[in-house]
Structures are given as C-alpha cells and as structure tokens.
GROMACS .gro file of C-alpha atoms in nm:
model
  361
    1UNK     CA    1  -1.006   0.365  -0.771
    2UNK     CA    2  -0.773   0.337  -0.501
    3UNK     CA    3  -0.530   0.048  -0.508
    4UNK     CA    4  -0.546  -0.260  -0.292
    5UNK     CA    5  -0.269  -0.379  -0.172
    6UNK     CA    6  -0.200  -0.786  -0.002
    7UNK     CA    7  -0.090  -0.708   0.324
    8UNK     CA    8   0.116  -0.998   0.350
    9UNK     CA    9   0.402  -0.861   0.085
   10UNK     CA   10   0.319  -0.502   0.297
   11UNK     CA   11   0.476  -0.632   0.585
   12UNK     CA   12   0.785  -0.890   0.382
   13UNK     CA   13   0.858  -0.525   0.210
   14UNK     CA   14   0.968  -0.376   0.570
   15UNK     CA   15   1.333  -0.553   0.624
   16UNK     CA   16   1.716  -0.669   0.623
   17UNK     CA   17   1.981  -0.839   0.633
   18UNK     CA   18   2.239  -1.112   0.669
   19UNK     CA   19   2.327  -1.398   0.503
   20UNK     CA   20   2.235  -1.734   0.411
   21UNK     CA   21   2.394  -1.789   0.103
   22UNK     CA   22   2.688  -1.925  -0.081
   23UNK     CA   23   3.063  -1.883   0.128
   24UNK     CA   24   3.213  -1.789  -0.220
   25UNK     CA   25   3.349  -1.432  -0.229
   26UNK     CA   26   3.356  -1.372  -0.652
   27UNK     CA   27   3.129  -1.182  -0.879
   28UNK     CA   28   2.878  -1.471  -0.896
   29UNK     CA   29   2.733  -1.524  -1.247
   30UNK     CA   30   2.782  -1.230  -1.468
   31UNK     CA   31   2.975  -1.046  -1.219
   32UNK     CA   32   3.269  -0.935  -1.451
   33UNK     CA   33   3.465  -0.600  -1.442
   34UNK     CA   34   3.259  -0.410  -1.709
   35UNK     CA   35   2.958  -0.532  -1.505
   36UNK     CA   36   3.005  -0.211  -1.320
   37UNK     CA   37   3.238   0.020  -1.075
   38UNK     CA   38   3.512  -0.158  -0.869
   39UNK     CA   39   3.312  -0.221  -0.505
   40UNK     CA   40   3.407  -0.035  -0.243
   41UNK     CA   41   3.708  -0.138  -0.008
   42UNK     CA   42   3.614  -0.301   0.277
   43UNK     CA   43   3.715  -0.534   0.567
   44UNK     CA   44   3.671  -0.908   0.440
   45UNK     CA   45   3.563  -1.150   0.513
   46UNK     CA   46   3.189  -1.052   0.668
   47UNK     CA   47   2.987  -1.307   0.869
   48UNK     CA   48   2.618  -1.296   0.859
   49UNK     CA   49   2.373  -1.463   0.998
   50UNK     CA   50   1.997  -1.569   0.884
   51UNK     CA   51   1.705  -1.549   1.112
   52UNK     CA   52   1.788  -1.851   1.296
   53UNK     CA   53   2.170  -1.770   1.359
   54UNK     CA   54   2.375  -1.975   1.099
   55UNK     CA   55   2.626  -1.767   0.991
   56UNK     CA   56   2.822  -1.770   0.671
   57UNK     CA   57   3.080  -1.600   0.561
   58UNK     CA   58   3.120  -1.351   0.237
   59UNK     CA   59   3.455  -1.230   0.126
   60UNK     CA   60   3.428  -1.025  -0.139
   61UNK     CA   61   3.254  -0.713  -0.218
   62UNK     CA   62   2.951  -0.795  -0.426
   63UNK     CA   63   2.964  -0.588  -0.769
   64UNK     CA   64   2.625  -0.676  -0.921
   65UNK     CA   65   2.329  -0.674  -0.649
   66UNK     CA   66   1.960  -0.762  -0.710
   67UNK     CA   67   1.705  -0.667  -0.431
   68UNK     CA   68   1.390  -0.819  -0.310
   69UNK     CA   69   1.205  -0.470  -0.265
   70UNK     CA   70   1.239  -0.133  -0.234
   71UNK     CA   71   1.347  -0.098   0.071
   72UNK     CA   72   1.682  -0.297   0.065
   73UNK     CA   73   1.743  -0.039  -0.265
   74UNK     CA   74   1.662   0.229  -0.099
   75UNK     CA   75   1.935   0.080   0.182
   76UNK     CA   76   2.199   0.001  -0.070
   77UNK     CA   77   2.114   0.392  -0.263
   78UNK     CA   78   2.148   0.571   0.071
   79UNK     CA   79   2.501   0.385   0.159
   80UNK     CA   80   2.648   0.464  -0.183
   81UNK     CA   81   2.606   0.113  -0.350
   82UNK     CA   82   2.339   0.228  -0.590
   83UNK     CA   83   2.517   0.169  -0.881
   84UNK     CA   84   2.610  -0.183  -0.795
   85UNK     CA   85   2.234  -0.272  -0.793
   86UNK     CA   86   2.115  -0.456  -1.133
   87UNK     CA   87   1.747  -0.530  -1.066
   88UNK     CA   88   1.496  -0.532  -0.827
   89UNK     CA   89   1.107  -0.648  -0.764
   90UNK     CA   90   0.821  -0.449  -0.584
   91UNK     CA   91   0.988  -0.136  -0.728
   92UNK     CA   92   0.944   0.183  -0.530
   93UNK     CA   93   0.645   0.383  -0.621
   94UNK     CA   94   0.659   0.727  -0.815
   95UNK     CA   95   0.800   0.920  -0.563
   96UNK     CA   96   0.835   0.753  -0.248
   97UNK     CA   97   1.224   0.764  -0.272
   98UNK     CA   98   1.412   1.025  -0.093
   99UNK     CA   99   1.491   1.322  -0.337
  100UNK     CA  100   1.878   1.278  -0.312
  101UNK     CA  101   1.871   0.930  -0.481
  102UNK     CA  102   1.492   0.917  -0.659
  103UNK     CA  103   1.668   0.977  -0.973
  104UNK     CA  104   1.932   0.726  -0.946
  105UNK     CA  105   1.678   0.426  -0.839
  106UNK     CA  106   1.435   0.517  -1.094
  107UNK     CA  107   1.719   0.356  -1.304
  108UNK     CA  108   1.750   0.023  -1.100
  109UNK     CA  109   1.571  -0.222  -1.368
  110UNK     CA  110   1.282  -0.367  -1.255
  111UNK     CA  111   1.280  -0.750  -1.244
  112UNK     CA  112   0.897  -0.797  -1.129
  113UNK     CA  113   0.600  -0.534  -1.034
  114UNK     CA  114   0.562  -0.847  -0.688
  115UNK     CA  115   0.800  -1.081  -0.652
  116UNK     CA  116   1.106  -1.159  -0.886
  117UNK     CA  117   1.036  -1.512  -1.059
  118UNK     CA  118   1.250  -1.792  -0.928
  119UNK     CA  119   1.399  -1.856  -1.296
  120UNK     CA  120   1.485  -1.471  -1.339
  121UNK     CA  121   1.611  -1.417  -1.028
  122UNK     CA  122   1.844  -1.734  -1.059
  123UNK     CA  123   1.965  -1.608  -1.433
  124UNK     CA  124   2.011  -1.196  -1.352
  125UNK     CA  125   2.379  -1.232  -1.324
  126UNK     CA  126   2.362  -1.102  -0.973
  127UNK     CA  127   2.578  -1.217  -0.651
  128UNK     CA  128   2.437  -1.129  -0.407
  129UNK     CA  129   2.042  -1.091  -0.313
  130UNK     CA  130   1.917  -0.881  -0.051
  131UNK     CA  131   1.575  -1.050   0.015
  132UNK     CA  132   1.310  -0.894   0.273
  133UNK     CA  133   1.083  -1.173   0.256
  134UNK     CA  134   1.282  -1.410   0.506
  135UNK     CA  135   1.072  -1.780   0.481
  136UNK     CA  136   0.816  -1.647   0.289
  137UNK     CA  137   0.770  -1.703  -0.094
  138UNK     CA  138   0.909  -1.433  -0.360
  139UNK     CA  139   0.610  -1.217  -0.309
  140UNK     CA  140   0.377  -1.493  -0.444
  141UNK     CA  141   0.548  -1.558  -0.727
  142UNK     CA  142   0.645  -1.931  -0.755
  143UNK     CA  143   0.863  -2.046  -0.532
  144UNK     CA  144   1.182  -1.920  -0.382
  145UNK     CA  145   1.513  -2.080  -0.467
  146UNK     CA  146   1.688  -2.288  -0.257
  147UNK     CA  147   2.011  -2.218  -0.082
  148UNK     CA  148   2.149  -2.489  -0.325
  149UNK     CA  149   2.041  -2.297  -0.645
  150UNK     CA  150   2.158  -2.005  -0.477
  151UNK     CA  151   2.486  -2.161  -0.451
  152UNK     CA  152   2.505  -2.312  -0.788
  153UNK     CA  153   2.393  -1.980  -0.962
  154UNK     CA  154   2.663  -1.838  -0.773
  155UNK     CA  155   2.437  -1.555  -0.574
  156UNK     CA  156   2.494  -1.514  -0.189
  157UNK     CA  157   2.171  -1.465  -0.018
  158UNK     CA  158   2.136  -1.193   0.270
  159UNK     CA  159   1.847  -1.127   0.440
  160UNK     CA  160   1.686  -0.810   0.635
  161UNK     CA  161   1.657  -0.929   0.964
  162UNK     CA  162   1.441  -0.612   1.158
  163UNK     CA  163   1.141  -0.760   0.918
  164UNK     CA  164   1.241  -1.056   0.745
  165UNK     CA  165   1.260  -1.238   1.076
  166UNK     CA  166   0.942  -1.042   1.236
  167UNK     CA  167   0.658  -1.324   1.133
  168UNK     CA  168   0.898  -1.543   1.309
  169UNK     CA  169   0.889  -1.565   1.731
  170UNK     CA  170   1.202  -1.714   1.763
  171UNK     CA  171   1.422  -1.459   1.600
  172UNK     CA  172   1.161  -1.184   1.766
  173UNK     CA  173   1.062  -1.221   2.066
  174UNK     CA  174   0.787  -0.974   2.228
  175UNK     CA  175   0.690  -0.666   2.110
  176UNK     CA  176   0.988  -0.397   1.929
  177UNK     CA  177   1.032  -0.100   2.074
  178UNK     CA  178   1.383   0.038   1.938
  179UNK     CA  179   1.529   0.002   1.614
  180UNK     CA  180   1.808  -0.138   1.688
  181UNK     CA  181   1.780  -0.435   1.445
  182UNK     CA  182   1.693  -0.202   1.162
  183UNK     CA  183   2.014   0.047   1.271
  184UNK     CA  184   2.197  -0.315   1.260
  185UNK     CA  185   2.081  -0.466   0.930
  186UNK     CA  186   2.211  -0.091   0.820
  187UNK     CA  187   2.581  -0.173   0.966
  188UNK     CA  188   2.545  -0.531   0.785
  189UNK     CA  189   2.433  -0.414   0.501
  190UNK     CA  190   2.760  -0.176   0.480
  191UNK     CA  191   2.923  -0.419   0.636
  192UNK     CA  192   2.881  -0.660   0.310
  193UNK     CA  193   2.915  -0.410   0.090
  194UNK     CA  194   3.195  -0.257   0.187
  195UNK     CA  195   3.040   0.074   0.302
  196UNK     CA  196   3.058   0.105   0.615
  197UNK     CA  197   3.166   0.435   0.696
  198UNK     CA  198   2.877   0.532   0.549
  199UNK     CA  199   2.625   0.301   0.757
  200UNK     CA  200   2.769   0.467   1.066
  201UNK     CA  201   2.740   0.831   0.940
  202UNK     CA  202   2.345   0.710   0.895
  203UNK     CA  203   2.319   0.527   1.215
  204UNK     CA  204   2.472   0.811   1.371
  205UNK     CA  205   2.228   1.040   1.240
  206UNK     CA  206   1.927   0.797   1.321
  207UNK     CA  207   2.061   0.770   1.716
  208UNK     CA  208   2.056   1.158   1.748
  209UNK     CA  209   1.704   1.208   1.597
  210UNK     CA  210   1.577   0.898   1.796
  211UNK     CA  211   1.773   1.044   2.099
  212UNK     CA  212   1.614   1.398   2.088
  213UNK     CA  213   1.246   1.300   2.110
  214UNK     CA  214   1.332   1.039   2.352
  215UNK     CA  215   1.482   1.290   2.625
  216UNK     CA  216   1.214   1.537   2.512
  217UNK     CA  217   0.936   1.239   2.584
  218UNK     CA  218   1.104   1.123   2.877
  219UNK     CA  219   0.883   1.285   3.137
  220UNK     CA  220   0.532   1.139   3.002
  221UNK     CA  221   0.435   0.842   3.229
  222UNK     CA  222   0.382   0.538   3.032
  223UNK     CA  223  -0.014   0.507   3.138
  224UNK     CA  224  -0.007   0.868   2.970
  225UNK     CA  225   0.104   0.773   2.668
  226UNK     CA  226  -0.139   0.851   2.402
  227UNK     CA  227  -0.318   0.551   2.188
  228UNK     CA  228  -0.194   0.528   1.891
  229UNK     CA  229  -0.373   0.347   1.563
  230UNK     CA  230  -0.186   0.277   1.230
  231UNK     CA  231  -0.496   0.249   0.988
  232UNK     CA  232  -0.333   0.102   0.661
  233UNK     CA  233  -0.599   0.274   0.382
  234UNK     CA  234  -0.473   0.055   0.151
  235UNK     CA  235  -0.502  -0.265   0.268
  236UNK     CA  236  -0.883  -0.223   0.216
  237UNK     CA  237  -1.162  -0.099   0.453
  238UNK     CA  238  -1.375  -0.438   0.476
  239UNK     CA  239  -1.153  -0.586   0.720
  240UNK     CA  240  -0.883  -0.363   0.899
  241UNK     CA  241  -0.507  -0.488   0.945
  242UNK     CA  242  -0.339  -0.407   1.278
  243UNK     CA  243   0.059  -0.330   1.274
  244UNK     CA  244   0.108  -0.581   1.561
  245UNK     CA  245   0.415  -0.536   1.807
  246UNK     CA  246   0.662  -0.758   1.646
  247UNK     CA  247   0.620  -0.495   1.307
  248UNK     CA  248   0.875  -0.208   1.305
  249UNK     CA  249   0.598   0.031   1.330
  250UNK     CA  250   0.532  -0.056   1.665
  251UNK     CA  251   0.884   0.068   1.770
  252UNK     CA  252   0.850   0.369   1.554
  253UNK     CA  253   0.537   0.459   1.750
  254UNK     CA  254   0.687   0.376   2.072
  255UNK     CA  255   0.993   0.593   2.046
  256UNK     CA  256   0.782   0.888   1.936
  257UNK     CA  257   0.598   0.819   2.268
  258UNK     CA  258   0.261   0.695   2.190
  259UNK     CA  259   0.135   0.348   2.253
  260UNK     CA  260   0.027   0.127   2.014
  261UNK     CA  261  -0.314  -0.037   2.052
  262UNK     CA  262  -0.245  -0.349   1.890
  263UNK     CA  263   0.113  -0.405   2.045
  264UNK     CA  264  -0.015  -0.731   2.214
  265UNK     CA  265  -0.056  -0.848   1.882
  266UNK     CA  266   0.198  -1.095   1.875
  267UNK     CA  267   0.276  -1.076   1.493
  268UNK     CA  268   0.352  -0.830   1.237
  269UNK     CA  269   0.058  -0.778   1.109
  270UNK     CA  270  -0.261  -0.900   1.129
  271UNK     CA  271  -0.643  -0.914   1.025
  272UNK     CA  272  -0.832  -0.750   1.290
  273UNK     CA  273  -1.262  -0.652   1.343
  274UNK     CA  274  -1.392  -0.285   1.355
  275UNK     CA  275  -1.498  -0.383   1.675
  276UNK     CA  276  -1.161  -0.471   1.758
  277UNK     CA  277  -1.053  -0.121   1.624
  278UNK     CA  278  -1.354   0.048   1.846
  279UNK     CA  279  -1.239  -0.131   2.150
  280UNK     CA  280  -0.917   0.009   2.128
  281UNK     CA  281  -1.019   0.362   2.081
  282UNK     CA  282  -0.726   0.533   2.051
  283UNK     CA  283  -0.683   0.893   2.083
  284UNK     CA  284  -0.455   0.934   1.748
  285UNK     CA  285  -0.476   0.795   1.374
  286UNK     CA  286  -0.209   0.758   1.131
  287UNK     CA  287  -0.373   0.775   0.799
  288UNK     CA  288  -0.096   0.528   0.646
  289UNK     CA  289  -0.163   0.515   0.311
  290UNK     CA  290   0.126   0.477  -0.004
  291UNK     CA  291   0.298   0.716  -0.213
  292UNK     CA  292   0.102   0.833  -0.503
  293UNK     CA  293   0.371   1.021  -0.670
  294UNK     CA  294   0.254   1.440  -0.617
  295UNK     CA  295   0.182   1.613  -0.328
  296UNK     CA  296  -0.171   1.665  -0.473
  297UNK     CA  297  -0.226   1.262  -0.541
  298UNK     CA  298  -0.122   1.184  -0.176
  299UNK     CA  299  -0.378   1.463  -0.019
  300UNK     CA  300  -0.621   1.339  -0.187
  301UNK     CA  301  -0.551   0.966  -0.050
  302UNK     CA  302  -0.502   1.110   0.289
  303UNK     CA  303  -0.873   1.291   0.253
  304UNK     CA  304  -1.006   0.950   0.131
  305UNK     CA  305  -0.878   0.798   0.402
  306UNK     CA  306  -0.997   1.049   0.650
  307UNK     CA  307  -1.310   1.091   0.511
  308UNK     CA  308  -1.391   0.723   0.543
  309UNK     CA  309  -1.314   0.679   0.923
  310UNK     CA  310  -1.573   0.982   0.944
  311UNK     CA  311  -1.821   0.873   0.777
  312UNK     CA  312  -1.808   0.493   0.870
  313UNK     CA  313  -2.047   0.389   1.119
  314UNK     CA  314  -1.821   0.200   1.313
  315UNK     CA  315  -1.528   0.466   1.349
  316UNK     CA  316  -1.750   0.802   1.375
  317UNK     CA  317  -1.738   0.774   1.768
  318UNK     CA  318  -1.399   0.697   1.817
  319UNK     CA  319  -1.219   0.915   2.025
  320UNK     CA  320  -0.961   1.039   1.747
  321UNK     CA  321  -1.227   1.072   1.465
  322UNK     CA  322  -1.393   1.289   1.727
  323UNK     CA  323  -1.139   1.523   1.808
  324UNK     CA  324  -0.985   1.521   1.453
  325UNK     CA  325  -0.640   1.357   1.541
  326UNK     CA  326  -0.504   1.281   1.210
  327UNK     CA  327  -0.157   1.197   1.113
  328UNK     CA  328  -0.085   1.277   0.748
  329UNK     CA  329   0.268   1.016   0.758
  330UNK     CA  330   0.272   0.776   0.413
  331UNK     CA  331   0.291   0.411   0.470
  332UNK     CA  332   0.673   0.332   0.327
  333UNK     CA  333   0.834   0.541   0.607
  334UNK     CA  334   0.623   0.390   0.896
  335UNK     CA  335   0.668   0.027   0.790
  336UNK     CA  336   0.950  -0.028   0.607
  337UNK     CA  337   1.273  -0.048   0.793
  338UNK     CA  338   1.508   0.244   0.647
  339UNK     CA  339   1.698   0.549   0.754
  340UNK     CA  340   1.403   0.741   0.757
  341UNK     CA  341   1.209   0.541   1.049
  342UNK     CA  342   1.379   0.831   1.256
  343UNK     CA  343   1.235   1.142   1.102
  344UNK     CA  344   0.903   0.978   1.099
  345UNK     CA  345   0.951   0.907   1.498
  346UNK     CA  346   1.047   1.310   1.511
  347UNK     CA  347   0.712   1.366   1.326
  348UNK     CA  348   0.484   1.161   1.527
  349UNK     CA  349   0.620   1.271   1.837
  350UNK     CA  350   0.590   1.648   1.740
  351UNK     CA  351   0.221   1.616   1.645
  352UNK     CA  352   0.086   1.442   1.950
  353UNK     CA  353   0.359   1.623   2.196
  354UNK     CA  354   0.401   1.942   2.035
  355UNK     CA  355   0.489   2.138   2.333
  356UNK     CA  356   0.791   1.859   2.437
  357UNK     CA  357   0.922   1.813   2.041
  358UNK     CA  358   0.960   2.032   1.764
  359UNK     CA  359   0.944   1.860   1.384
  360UNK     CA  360   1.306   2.003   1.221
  361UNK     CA  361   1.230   1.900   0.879
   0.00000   0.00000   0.00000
C-alpha cells in the first residue's frame, strides 16, 4: 500500500532560516574539537531574524548541527557543511537526495522518523538547530522547546523562513511568486555557517536557470497562462490538499509560467473538495507524489497516481485528464525549498511550453 502522509509536516518540511536562539557564539553542549572538522571561516558575527523580525546575533561558526528535516540537510550538504551535521528528524527518503551528496547524508544519524523529541533534541550535543517547522510543534512530537531551554542547552535556534513563516500572514503576505526568500534563507544559511561563497555560487546558479525560462516565458500573456494543479498522491485521495499561494510551490509554478489554480488560497496548504478541484479545471497535473527510492518504484507511484485521476468519477472530465497532461515531477523538489526549486521550474516550463524552453538536464 501506498503511504499516507499528514500534510501538515508536508508543508513544515518545505523551509529556512534565521535565528531565534541563544546570542552565545561557542560549540553549545558537546561541541568540542574532536566533535568534528574546524567550521569554516567566516564573517562573524551573523544577525538573523525569526519570522516576526527579532534578530539575534551568532558569532561563531556552529561545529555540531542538528536539523529539523531533510531539507535544511540537504541545505547544509549542498553548501559544504555536511559533516558538521550530527542528527536530524524526517530523514530524507531512499533516494530523494541529489546524487553528489546521497551518500554523505545517508550518514547524518537519524534522531526521529517525524519530529525529534523535545528531550533528545535538547540532549544531542548540538548548537545550533535548523528547524523548518517555525510555530508549529516538532512534527507532532511533544512539544517544542522553548527559547529558554534552547538557551540553557546551549543550542542557537535558526529557522527557514521561505516555509517556516508561510502558515503565517504576517511574515507572508499574498501569494509567492519568486524565490527569493528561499535563494535568501540559502545566503543565511551560509551566512551562519560560514559558507558563503558557496551559497552564492548556488544562488547564482538558481538566478540563471530561473532567468532563462523567465525571458523564454516572457511573451505568454498572463490570461494565457496555462492552469496548473499540484495533486499531492500522497496526502490521500478522500479529500484533496491544494498547494495554496503562500506555499513555495506556487512560485515554482509561477516562474515556469503556469498559473496555479489554488493561488487565492491564502495558506500553504490546505484541505480542498473534488468539486473544488473540478471547478478549477486546469489544463495541466503534476502527479506530486514522494521518492520511493528506484526509478521503477517511483513509475509505478506516478501510474497509481495517474491511473486514479482517470478512473475517478470526479476527475475523468477534467480538462488535463482528458488530454493526458501529466507531469511526472516528485513531491520533495516542488515543495520543499532547496537549490533544486530551479531545475524543477526549467522542467515544468519545458513540458507545458516546449517550443519557448528546452529541459537541459
């Protein structure tokens, strides 16, 4: 059986980062010099802020790092900090890494299969905590420490901001339609760890993807923008969840130049009707489902998935079941703010404007 997954730690697990935790700049708790390699030079001290703006300030390289999810490892493995990083919860699945560091965060220990528990969190020797899940709880798992026990435990607290803050409507306001935030929490993130030459060189590389399809795109009116659906497989089939505007799918989609049909969603994600879905009609469907760990595992997910929206009642008429517009793109890469939020933009915008944009994979 195919797994189901709570949609609520789906959307925490897109995020990043800046701080909200202790203005001490040593190792933390455990954080001695065998605990690892000396971190890398960097300008100190770094001020970062939490989703409502207070700043704090950390002045030290971190040298033993725990994450809330995969995707501020895969962050820290892509910027060269891999090796700083002790522990981590929702761990990524079997294959859904990129190959360059899969091997090297198949390594990272794995503090909880959800959320990390408050009491092993507070006790992994870490300082510093990359946390996705902004004001909600540690993926249901008790509850989250307070900045206090952060402090006393000797753990600064940094947060990804481009999700962290995107169930909140004060930090985002209206619907996202750039990554910016996510290219920013990448800076941070370097920032604080004293990598960021690195963060640039991925920024950079983000910018000129994003900037291709863009100028290729730029011609399509808006009103001629194709409807776009993000059908998450995995959250279940009784009741569909949209990827609302606020989510950083919704800029992902824009940039490729589509239009999401539940961008007025003002959320990240949300429980939606089929008949929502069938008002919508959209004229293209991602077939979002998670890593399985083969190639042959994830067609078969992608058939399930396909062959459900034909053979539902409800979705049989829609415009995209009709004319077979399926995306094949996995789930990680779509919603969870990374690096690789560019190449799937390329993707999507190759598919449904193939003659503008050409997929260089």
């Amino acid at each position: 059986m195919r797994p189901r997954v709570f949609h609520g730690i789906a959307a925490a697990v897109a995020l990043f980062a800046t701080a909200c935790g202790s203005d001490g700049g040593g190792s933390g708790a455990g954080g001695s010099a065998d605990a690892g390699p000396a971190a890398a030079a960097g300008a100190y001290p770094v001020k970062v802020a939490d989703c409502a703006g207070k700043e704090t300030s950390i002045t030290a390289a971190p040298r033993r790092i725990v994450t809330s999810n995969a995707a501020g490892l895969e962050m820290l493995l892509q910027l060269g900090a891999g090796e700083r990083v002790i522990g981590t919860g929702f761990p990524p699945g079997k294959g859904s890494l990129p190959s360059a560091v899969a091997e090297q965060g198949a390594k990272v220990p794995v503090l909880g299969q959800m959320g990390i528990a408050k009491e092993k969190l507070l006790g992994s020797g870490a300082d510093l905590y990359v946390d996705a899940f902004g004001a909600m709880t540690m993926g249901g798992v008790g509850d989250a420490p307070s900045e206090q026990e952060f402090t006393a435990a000797g753990i600064r607290h940094v947060f990804l901001l481009s999700t962290a803050c995107a169930g909140t409507p004060k930090a985002v306001k209206g619907p996202r339609t750039d990554l910016a935030e996510v290219e920013n929490d990448i800076r941070r993130l370097g920032a604080v760890t004293g990598t960021a030459a690195k963060a640039d060189e991925l920024v950079a590389g983000m910018e000129k993807q994003i900037g291709e399809v863009r100028t290729a795109t730029a011609a399509v009116p808006a009103d001629q923008r194709p409807g776009y659906l993000f059908f998450d497989y995995d959250a279940g089939t009784k009741q569909p969840i949209a990827v609302c505007g606020r989510q950083v799918a919704n800029a992902v989609i824009t940039l490729a130049g589509a239009r999401n049909v539940f961008a007025d969603c003002d959320a990240d994600f949300k429980p939606v009707s089929w008949e929502d879905v069938v008002a919508r009609n959209p004229d293209w469907i991602q077939l979002g489902v998670r890593n399985r760990g083969s190639e042959e595992e994830n067609r078969k997910a992608f058939e399930e998935a396909e062959n459900f929206l034909k053979g539902f009642p409800a979705t049989q008429g829609l415009k995209a079941v009709q004319d077979g517009h399926f995306l094949r793109i996995g789930s990680e890469v779509t919603t969870i703010a990374g690096v690789r939020n560019a190449d799937t933009v390329r993707r999507i915008a190759a598919t449904i404007h193939p003659t503008l944009v050409k997929n260089a994979q």
